[in-house]
Each structure stands twice: as C-alpha cells, then as structure tokens.
Amino acid sequence: IIMNKSINIFVLNWNGLGVIDECLSSLKKISYHNTKIILIDNGSEDNSVTFISKKYPKVKVLELKQNFGFAEGNNMGFKSIDKADYSIFINNDTIVDSGFVEPLINTLEADKKIMQVSPKIFYNHQKDTIWYAGGKVNLSFGYIRHRGIRKKDSQIFSIPSETDYATGCCICMRSNDFDEIGRFDNSFPMYCEDVDLSLRFKDFGGKVYYVPDSKIWHKVSFSIGGEFSINKWKRKVLGKLKLIIKHLNPLMVLLAFPLLILFIIIELTLNLFIHRFR
C-alpha cells in the first residue's frame, strides 16, 4: 500500500447545502492521510460556503463568482492549488467508504498505462444497488451506459476490469496525466465531459479501470432535480451529440444520427413516464 503519495480531493459544489455535510463528514474519516480537500464552489446562493467554512475549517474553499459548470469548475479548482501526485474529482452528493482511496491509488501505482480509475458506486437510497460498475460506450449507436446500473451488487461486479470510461462522479488520475491530456473539455454543457476525457486517454494509449474494492454511495443528480429529470435528459442529449461529433468521423456521424434520434426518443419517453408516475 502506497501511503506517501500526495492527493488533492476536489469536491465541486453548487447549492449543495442539503448534501455537502454528509460528503465532507465522510471524507474527513478516510484512512489515507496525505490528502488535501479542496471545495470548489460554483457560485452557490444557498450559504453552503458559510456553512462549510465554519464546520470544516481545514477544507480549502475556492469561491467562484458564478456557476462555471462541471468541466471548467473542476479545471479552475485543479489550477488553483499546488499539484499533488494524484487528483480525485468527486461529486458533492456522494458519501465515501473510509478506505476508498487506497485501492484507487494502488491500481494506478501498479500499472503506469492505467491513467484513470473509478470506484464501485452504489445508490445512496439503496445501499446494495449498483449505480456504476464500469461503463460501455458505442458512439456509432449513440450508446453510453453504466454497467450494472440498478442491479443488486453481486460477485460479477467485484472483479477489477478495464472499462470504456471512468465516471466524473468519482474519478482518480495522476495529476500530471490530467494536465498533459488537456484537463476537462470545458465546451461540454454538463454531461459526457467525463466520457470525452476517458476517450482522449485511450487515444493516447492509456487504460481506464473500474476498481470495485473502492466504494462510494451517490445521491443521484441532486443538483438538477433527480435521476429522471427532464433538465438532466436535455443536458445529456446535448453532451452526447457533442461527444459524437468530436470523436466520430463525419461519415460515421451521419450514419449514427438516426439511431441516436431513436435512443433520444426512447429515453425521453421513459423519463416522462417515470416523472409522471413517481
């Protein structure tokens, strides 16, 4: 176990007063000690900064004047502080297992070709139900999906494995790798900047890994109205379109478009149905 490597843990916050206490309280109890927690506040208007400064004086708070979004907010936080050996970016609506850091760092230390890792992520309201156990991407079909989503945890999800993308909900990288790849692409509206980053690492010859020994729990999409909100669906569609245009050649984009429209319609129908009967 590597315990001497320095780690910056970046927590992006926007109006997260309802969730940030549990998140920071769990981060305070982690067993890996050579860490610094940096709270990046994206122009919150709910007094969460005042609350954090009073209750968690050791947390470094970077106050941004407005909401710069996921990609640029995290980039600004990363650039605002001396680089650690490793950087972890984590959502403010998560609760971490006290030992979640070590398996991530050990995986990166064991293989220099592994450039990104993400933990096993559960739904917070259903502690044994998977939200993320790796991810699958097929841009030709407009298909991006978490492996294991909404399934009960089982042995099949306990095997470390290479994966198509690491989720931005909790992602760990060597700080130099993140810097050299060009950080998050801030032109993404909110979704798919994590998939874009993983695809760029893969193009660079890197590997992306799912690390099930690291565990966290997620209050899904707290900041934008929940898992099935129309706002979330809209942002995901825009992100997916941008991802396809950026990473597929123009001819493949034309071929992929009809399938993408079909997936968009199916997703919208499901979201509207779930929204209506919740």
mmCIF file of C-alpha atoms in Angstrom:
data_model
loop_
_atom_site.group_PDB
_atom_site.id
_atom_site.type_symbol
_atom_site.label_atom_id
_atom_site.label_comp_id
_atom_site.label_asym_id
_atom_site.label_seq_id
_atom_site.Cartn_x
_atom_site.Cartn_y
_atom_site.Cartn_z
ATOM 1 C CA ILE A 1 0.000 0.000 0.000
ATOM 2 C CA ILE A 2 1.360 3.385 -1.072
ATOM 3 C CA MET A 3 0.724 5.924 1.695
ATOM 4 C CA ASN A 4 3.336 8.578 0.919
ATOM 5 C CA LYS A 5 1.823 9.914 -2.316
ATOM 6 C CA SER A 6 0.051 13.261 -2.014
ATOM 7 C CA ILE A 7 -3.581 13.546 -3.111
ATOM 8 C CA ASN A 8 -5.817 16.515 -3.792
ATOM 9 C CA ILE A 9 -9.520 15.686 -3.470
ATOM 10 C CA PHE A 10 -11.650 18.183 -5.396
ATOM 11 C CA VAL A 11 -15.318 18.462 -4.409
ATOM 12 C CA LEU A 12 -17.392 20.551 -6.820
ATOM 13 C CA ASN A 13 -20.313 22.281 -5.094
ATOM 14 C CA TRP A 14 -23.280 24.241 -6.382
ATOM 15 C CA ASN A 15 -26.115 24.981 -3.948
ATOM 16 C CA GLY A 16 -25.283 21.738 -2.175
ATOM 17 C CA LEU A 17 -26.260 22.691 1.372
ATOM 18 C CA GLY A 18 -28.568 19.662 1.545
ATOM 19 C CA VAL A 19 -25.808 17.147 0.775
ATOM 20 C CA ILE A 20 -22.378 18.640 1.416
ATOM 21 C CA ASP A 21 -22.267 17.942 5.173
ATOM 22 C CA GLU A 22 -22.531 14.153 4.721
ATOM 23 C CA CYS A 23 -19.994 14.247 1.896
ATOM 24 C CA LEU A 24 -17.340 16.219 3.811
ATOM 25 C CA SER A 25 -18.035 14.311 7.022
ATOM 26 C CA SER A 26 -17.257 11.018 5.222
ATOM 27 C CA LEU A 27 -14.143 12.465 3.540
ATOM 28 C CA LYS A 28 -12.894 13.620 6.947
ATOM 29 C CA LYS A 29 -12.865 9.980 8.116
ATOM 30 C CA ILE A 30 -10.843 8.432 5.277
ATOM 31 C CA SER A 31 -7.912 6.225 6.251
ATOM 32 C CA TYR A 32 -5.472 7.749 3.729
ATOM 33 C CA HIS A 33 -3.965 10.792 5.423
ATOM 34 C CA ASN A 34 -1.724 12.530 2.881
ATOM 35 C CA THR A 35 -4.706 14.327 1.359
ATOM 36 C CA LYS A 36 -5.982 17.851 0.945
ATOM 37 C CA ILE A 37 -9.693 18.512 0.395
ATOM 38 C CA ILE A 38 -10.492 21.416 -1.909
ATOM 39 C CA LEU A 39 -14.106 22.564 -2.122
ATOM 40 C CA ILE A 40 -14.746 24.326 -5.442
ATOM 41 C CA ASP A 41 -17.883 26.422 -5.085
ATOM 42 C CA ASN A 42 -19.606 27.226 -8.376
ATOM 43 C CA GLY A 43 -21.277 30.489 -7.301
ATOM 44 C CA SER A 44 -23.682 28.957 -4.755
ATOM 45 C CA GLU A 45 -26.521 31.111 -3.402
ATOM 46 C CA ASP A 46 -27.580 28.874 -0.503
ATOM 47 C CA ASN A 47 -24.989 29.764 2.186
ATOM 48 C CA SER A 48 -23.199 26.443 1.696
ATOM 49 C CA VAL A 49 -19.822 28.260 1.665
ATOM 50 C CA THR A 50 -20.510 29.882 5.057
ATOM 51 C CA PHE A 51 -21.610 26.533 6.468
ATOM 52 C CA ILE A 52 -18.508 24.708 5.128
ATOM 53 C CA SER A 53 -16.077 27.399 6.314
ATOM 54 C CA LYS A 54 -17.500 27.225 9.853
ATOM 55 C CA LYS A 55 -17.905 23.455 10.211
ATOM 56 C CA TYR A 56 -14.892 22.315 8.133
ATOM 57 C CA PRO A 57 -12.153 24.948 8.645
ATOM 58 C CA LYS A 58 -9.465 22.581 7.304
ATOM 59 C CA VAL A 59 -11.207 22.304 3.923
ATOM 60 C CA LYS A 60 -9.755 24.782 1.431
ATOM 61 C CA VAL A 61 -12.628 26.651 -0.236
ATOM 62 C CA LEU A 62 -12.271 28.160 -3.699
ATOM 63 C CA GLU A 63 -15.186 30.554 -4.279
ATOM 64 C CA LEU A 64 -16.003 31.082 -7.949
ATOM 65 C CA LYS A 65 -18.076 34.142 -8.824
ATOM 66 C CA GLN A 66 -20.555 32.197 -10.976
ATOM 67 C CA ASN A 67 -21.521 28.662 -11.983
ATOM 68 C CA PHE A 68 -18.838 27.612 -14.476
ATOM 69 C CA GLY A 69 -20.273 24.107 -14.872
ATOM 70 C CA PHE A 70 -18.646 20.739 -14.174
ATOM 71 C CA ALA A 71 -15.682 20.838 -16.559
ATOM 72 C CA GLU A 72 -14.475 24.405 -16.108
ATOM 73 C CA GLY A 73 -15.267 24.472 -12.369
ATOM 74 C CA ASN A 74 -13.073 21.415 -11.805
ATOM 75 C CA ASN A 75 -10.351 22.763 -14.113
ATOM 76 C CA MET A 76 -10.256 26.053 -12.179
ATOM 77 C CA GLY A 77 -10.033 24.179 -8.884
ATOM 78 C CA PHE A 78 -7.213 21.997 -10.208
ATOM 79 C CA LYS A 79 -5.241 25.046 -11.396
ATOM 80 C CA SER A 80 -5.812 26.974 -8.156
ATOM 81 C CA ILE A 81 -3.636 24.790 -5.934
ATOM 82 C CA ASP A 82 -0.175 23.191 -5.935
ATOM 83 C CA LYS A 83 -0.286 19.916 -7.828
ATOM 84 C CA ALA A 84 -0.380 16.733 -5.756
ATOM 85 C CA ASP A 85 0.822 13.363 -7.103
ATOM 86 C CA TYR A 86 -2.808 12.353 -7.624
ATOM 87 C CA SER A 87 -6.101 14.153 -8.111
ATOM 88 C CA ILE A 88 -9.538 12.818 -7.205
ATOM 89 C CA PHE A 89 -12.617 14.643 -8.502
ATOM 90 C CA ILE A 90 -15.788 13.744 -6.630
ATOM 91 C CA ASN A 91 -19.396 14.939 -6.591
ATOM 92 C CA ASN A 92 -20.766 16.769 -3.561
ATOM 93 C CA ASP A 93 -23.721 14.340 -3.412
ATOM 94 C CA THR A 94 -21.567 11.329 -2.529
ATOM 95 C CA ILE A 95 -20.655 9.534 0.698
ATOM 96 C CA VAL A 96 -17.356 7.654 0.678
ATOM 97 C CA ASP A 97 -16.192 4.471 2.358
ATOM 98 C CA SER A 98 -13.314 5.294 4.726
ATOM 99 C CA GLY A 99 -10.955 3.086 2.689
ATOM 100 C CA PHE A 100 -11.986 4.245 -0.779
ATOM 101 C CA VAL A 101 -8.692 5.986 -1.653
ATOM 102 C CA GLU A 102 -6.118 3.166 -1.270
ATOM 103 C CA PRO A 103 -7.498 0.763 -3.942
ATOM 104 C CA LEU A 104 -7.625 3.609 -6.493
ATOM 105 C CA ILE A 105 -4.023 4.709 -5.856
ATOM 106 C CA ASN A 106 -2.699 1.131 -5.684
ATOM 107 C CA THR A 107 -4.257 0.345 -9.083
ATOM 108 C CA LEU A 108 -2.624 3.400 -10.678
ATOM 109 C CA GLU A 109 0.704 2.646 -8.975
ATOM 110 C CA ALA A 110 0.668 -0.962 -10.218
ATOM 111 C CA ASP A 111 0.441 -0.095 -13.914
ATOM 112 C CA LYS A 112 1.661 3.150 -15.498
ATOM 113 C CA LYS A 113 -0.563 2.517 -18.514
ATOM 114 C CA ILE A 114 -3.679 2.819 -16.338
ATOM 115 C CA MET A 115 -4.432 6.543 -16.442
ATOM 116 C CA GLN A 116 -7.871 6.735 -14.851
ATOM 117 C CA VAL A 117 -9.757 4.781 -12.212
ATOM 118 C CA SER A 118 -13.275 4.939 -10.767
ATOM 119 C CA PRO A 119 -14.748 3.106 -7.755
ATOM 120 C CA LYS A 120 -17.822 0.912 -7.413
ATOM 121 C CA ILE A 121 -20.681 3.369 -6.919
ATOM 122 C CA PHE A 122 -23.961 2.496 -5.213
ATOM 123 C CA TYR A 123 -27.229 4.390 -4.980
ATOM 124 C CA ASN A 124 -27.335 6.058 -1.581
ATOM 125 C CA HIS A 125 -31.037 5.332 -1.038
ATOM 126 C CA GLN A 126 -30.490 1.633 -1.922
ATOM 127 C CA LYS A 127 -27.137 0.818 -0.386
ATOM 128 C CA ASP A 128 -26.645 -2.527 -2.182
ATOM 129 C CA THR A 129 -27.833 -1.391 -5.636
ATOM 130 C CA ILE A 130 -25.228 -0.530 -8.273
ATOM 131 C CA TRP A 131 -25.147 2.866 -9.979
ATOM 132 C CA TYR A 132 -21.739 2.367 -11.684
ATOM 133 C CA ALA A 133 -19.608 -0.750 -12.099
ATOM 134 C CA GLY A 134 -17.751 0.330 -15.218
ATOM 135 C CA GLY A 135 -19.130 1.849 -18.399
ATOM 136 C CA LYS A 136 -19.873 0.914 -22.002
ATOM 137 C CA VAL A 137 -19.580 3.295 -24.971
ATOM 138 C CA ASN A 138 -20.522 2.738 -28.596
ATOM 139 C CA LEU A 139 -20.646 6.126 -30.303
ATOM 140 C CA SER A 140 -21.834 4.668 -33.621
ATOM 141 C CA PHE A 141 -25.076 3.726 -31.855
ATOM 142 C CA GLY A 142 -25.088 6.763 -29.568
ATOM 143 C CA TYR A 143 -24.825 4.300 -26.677
ATOM 144 C CA ILE A 144 -23.276 5.339 -23.343
ATOM 145 C CA ARG A 145 -24.287 3.402 -20.253
ATOM 146 C CA HIS A 146 -23.117 2.442 -16.785
ATOM 147 C CA ARG A 147 -22.516 -1.272 -16.369
ATOM 148 C CA GLY A 148 -24.668 -2.848 -13.657
ATOM 149 C CA ILE A 149 -26.933 0.169 -13.179
ATOM 150 C CA ARG A 150 -29.937 -0.557 -10.904
ATOM 151 C CA LYS A 151 -28.801 -4.155 -10.323
ATOM 152 C CA LYS A 152 -28.159 -5.663 -6.899
ATOM 153 C CA ASP A 153 -24.469 -5.950 -6.056
ATOM 154 C CA SER A 154 -23.025 -9.410 -6.712
ATOM 155 C CA GLN A 155 -19.743 -11.220 -7.341
ATOM 156 C CA ILE A 156 -19.863 -10.292 -11.030
ATOM 157 C CA PHE A 157 -19.368 -6.622 -10.065
ATOM 158 C CA SER A 158 -16.449 -7.348 -7.734
ATOM 159 C CA ILE A 159 -13.835 -8.017 -10.409
ATOM 160 C CA PRO A 160 -11.432 -5.176 -11.299
ATOM 161 C CA SER A 161 -11.563 -4.624 -15.042
ATOM 162 C CA GLU A 162 -10.715 -2.330 -17.893
ATOM 163 C CA THR A 163 -13.669 -0.160 -18.824
ATOM 164 C CA ASP A 164 -14.728 2.234 -21.585
ATOM 165 C CA TYR A 165 -14.936 5.271 -19.325
ATOM 166 C CA ALA A 166 -14.476 6.474 -15.760
ATOM 167 C CA THR A 167 -17.418 8.396 -14.346
ATOM 168 C CA GLY A 168 -16.960 12.025 -13.323
ATOM 169 C CA CYS A 169 -18.963 11.266 -10.159
ATOM 170 C CA CYS A 170 -15.647 9.981 -8.747
ATOM 171 C CA ILE A 171 -12.529 9.807 -10.856
ATOM 172 C CA CYS A 172 -8.875 9.469 -9.865
ATOM 173 C CA MET A 173 -5.818 10.251 -12.020
ATOM 174 C CA ARG A 174 -2.169 11.178 -11.796
ATOM 175 C CA SER A 175 -2.188 14.979 -11.727
ATOM 176 C CA ASN A 176 0.478 15.159 -14.461
ATOM 177 C CA ASP A 177 -1.540 12.877 -16.762
ATOM 178 C CA PHE A 178 -4.638 15.029 -16.277
ATOM 179 C CA ASP A 179 -2.624 18.182 -17.015
ATOM 180 C CA GLU A 180 -0.888 16.735 -20.074
ATOM 181 C CA ILE A 181 -4.123 15.466 -21.674
ATOM 182 C CA GLY A 182 -5.546 18.997 -21.502
ATOM 183 C CA ARG A 183 -7.866 18.558 -18.489
ATOM 184 C CA PHE A 184 -11.683 18.531 -18.939
ATOM 185 C CA ASP A 185 -13.039 19.992 -22.184
ATOM 186 C CA ASN A 186 -14.995 22.987 -20.878
ATOM 187 C CA SER A 187 -17.135 23.256 -24.020
ATOM 188 C CA PHE A 188 -19.289 20.341 -22.811
ATOM 189 C CA PRO A 189 -22.577 21.576 -21.275
ATOM 190 C CA MET A 190 -22.557 19.226 -18.242
ATOM 191 C CA TYR A 191 -22.681 15.604 -19.373
ATOM 192 C CA CYS A 192 -20.165 13.486 -21.312
ATOM 193 C CA GLU A 193 -17.070 15.530 -20.424
ATOM 194 C CA ASP A 194 -16.013 12.526 -18.336
ATOM 195 C CA VAL A 195 -16.509 10.133 -21.279
ATOM 196 C CA ASP A 196 -14.631 12.564 -23.535
ATOM 197 C CA LEU A 197 -11.691 12.616 -21.104
ATOM 198 C CA SER A 198 -11.551 8.799 -20.999
ATOM 199 C CA LEU A 199 -11.693 8.554 -24.801
ATOM 200 C CA ARG A 200 -8.806 11.030 -25.050
ATOM 201 C CA PHE A 201 -6.757 8.982 -22.562
ATOM 202 C CA LYS A 202 -7.464 5.845 -24.621
ATOM 203 C CA ASP A 203 -6.448 7.612 -27.851
ATOM 204 C CA PHE A 204 -3.227 8.478 -26.014
ATOM 205 C CA GLY A 205 -2.624 4.755 -25.331
ATOM 206 C CA GLY A 206 -3.863 4.805 -21.733
ATOM 207 C CA LYS A 207 -6.164 2.373 -19.956
ATOM 208 C CA VAL A 208 -9.212 3.157 -17.822
ATOM 209 C CA TYR A 209 -10.045 0.865 -14.891
ATOM 210 C CA TYR A 210 -13.011 0.038 -12.686
ATOM 211 C CA VAL A 211 -11.850 -0.651 -9.105
ATOM 212 C CA PRO A 212 -14.574 -2.414 -7.058
ATOM 213 C CA ASP A 213 -12.590 -2.526 -3.790
ATOM 214 C CA SER A 214 -13.123 1.242 -3.644
ATOM 215 C CA LYS A 215 -16.735 2.063 -2.720
ATOM 216 C CA ILE A 216 -18.871 5.182 -2.551
ATOM 217 C CA TRP A 217 -22.611 5.983 -2.422
ATOM 218 C CA HIS A 218 -24.330 8.539 -4.652
ATOM 219 C CA LYS A 219 -27.447 10.706 -4.226
ATOM 220 C CA VAL A 220 -28.014 10.715 -7.979
ATOM 221 C CA SER A 221 -28.338 14.075 -9.800
ATOM 222 C CA PHE A 222 -29.162 16.022 -6.635
ATOM 223 C CA SER A 223 -28.260 19.397 -8.172
ATOM 224 C CA ILE A 224 -30.535 19.142 -11.225
ATOM 225 C CA GLY A 225 -33.732 17.659 -9.909
ATOM 226 C CA GLY A 226 -33.059 13.911 -9.689
ATOM 227 C CA GLU A 227 -32.176 10.960 -11.866
ATOM 228 C CA PHE A 228 -35.145 11.210 -14.235
ATOM 229 C CA SER A 229 -35.500 14.996 -14.532
ATOM 230 C CA ILE A 230 -36.150 16.470 -17.986
ATOM 231 C CA ASN A 231 -33.387 19.003 -17.323
ATOM 232 C CA LYS A 232 -30.924 16.127 -16.917
ATOM 233 C CA TRP A 233 -32.209 14.416 -20.091
ATOM 234 C CA LYS A 234 -31.746 17.626 -22.113
ATOM 235 C CA ARG A 235 -28.189 18.148 -20.912
ATOM 236 C CA LYS A 236 -27.295 14.509 -21.570
ATOM 237 C CA VAL A 237 -28.586 14.741 -25.156
ATOM 238 C CA LEU A 238 -26.523 17.876 -25.837
ATOM 239 C CA GLY A 239 -23.432 16.292 -24.301
ATOM 240 C CA LYS A 240 -23.877 13.087 -26.288
ATOM 241 C CA LEU A 241 -24.291 14.988 -29.585
ATOM 242 C CA LYS A 242 -21.113 16.953 -28.898
ATOM 243 C CA LEU A 243 -19.210 13.772 -27.992
ATOM 244 C CA ILE A 244 -20.256 12.014 -31.213
ATOM 245 C CA ILE A 245 -19.363 15.000 -33.409
ATOM 246 C CA LYS A 246 -15.978 15.336 -31.648
ATOM 247 C CA HIS A 247 -14.914 11.668 -31.734
ATOM 248 C CA LEU A 248 -16.526 10.108 -34.837
ATOM 249 C CA ASN A 249 -15.538 10.917 -38.404
ATOM 250 C CA PRO A 250 -18.209 12.943 -40.296
ATOM 251 C CA LEU A 251 -19.472 9.963 -42.340
ATOM 252 C CA MET A 252 -19.979 7.873 -39.192
ATOM 253 C CA VAL A 253 -21.789 10.820 -37.576
ATOM 254 C CA LEU A 254 -24.311 10.780 -40.442
ATOM 255 C CA LEU A 255 -24.775 7.013 -40.082
ATOM 256 C CA ALA A 256 -25.085 7.240 -36.287
ATOM 257 C CA PHE A 257 -27.621 10.062 -36.328
ATOM 258 C CA PRO A 258 -30.842 8.071 -36.986
ATOM 259 C CA LEU A 259 -30.000 5.597 -34.203
ATOM 260 C CA LEU A 260 -29.140 8.437 -31.851
ATOM 261 C CA ILE A 261 -32.515 10.106 -32.517
ATOM 262 C CA LEU A 262 -34.246 6.775 -31.795
ATOM 263 C CA PHE A 263 -32.380 6.387 -28.466
ATOM 264 C CA ILE A 264 -33.199 10.020 -27.571
ATOM 265 C CA ILE A 265 -36.931 9.441 -28.176
ATOM 266 C CA ILE A 266 -36.919 6.198 -26.137
ATOM 267 C CA GLU A 267 -35.060 7.899 -23.253
ATOM 268 C CA LEU A 268 -37.407 10.896 -23.291
ATOM 269 C CA THR A 269 -40.491 8.641 -23.272
ATOM 270 C CA LEU A 270 -39.123 6.664 -20.320
ATOM 271 C CA ASN A 271 -38.220 9.843 -18.425
ATOM 272 C CA LEU A 272 -41.660 11.378 -18.979
ATOM 273 C CA PHE A 273 -43.352 8.130 -17.924
ATOM 274 C CA ILE A 274 -41.259 7.780 -14.736
ATOM 275 C CA HIS A 275 -41.662 11.505 -13.984
ATOM 276 C CA ARG A 276 -45.452 11.244 -14.244
ATOM 277 C CA PHE A 277 -45.912 8.170 -12.067
ATOM 278 C CA ARG A 278 -43.376 8.875 -9.308
#
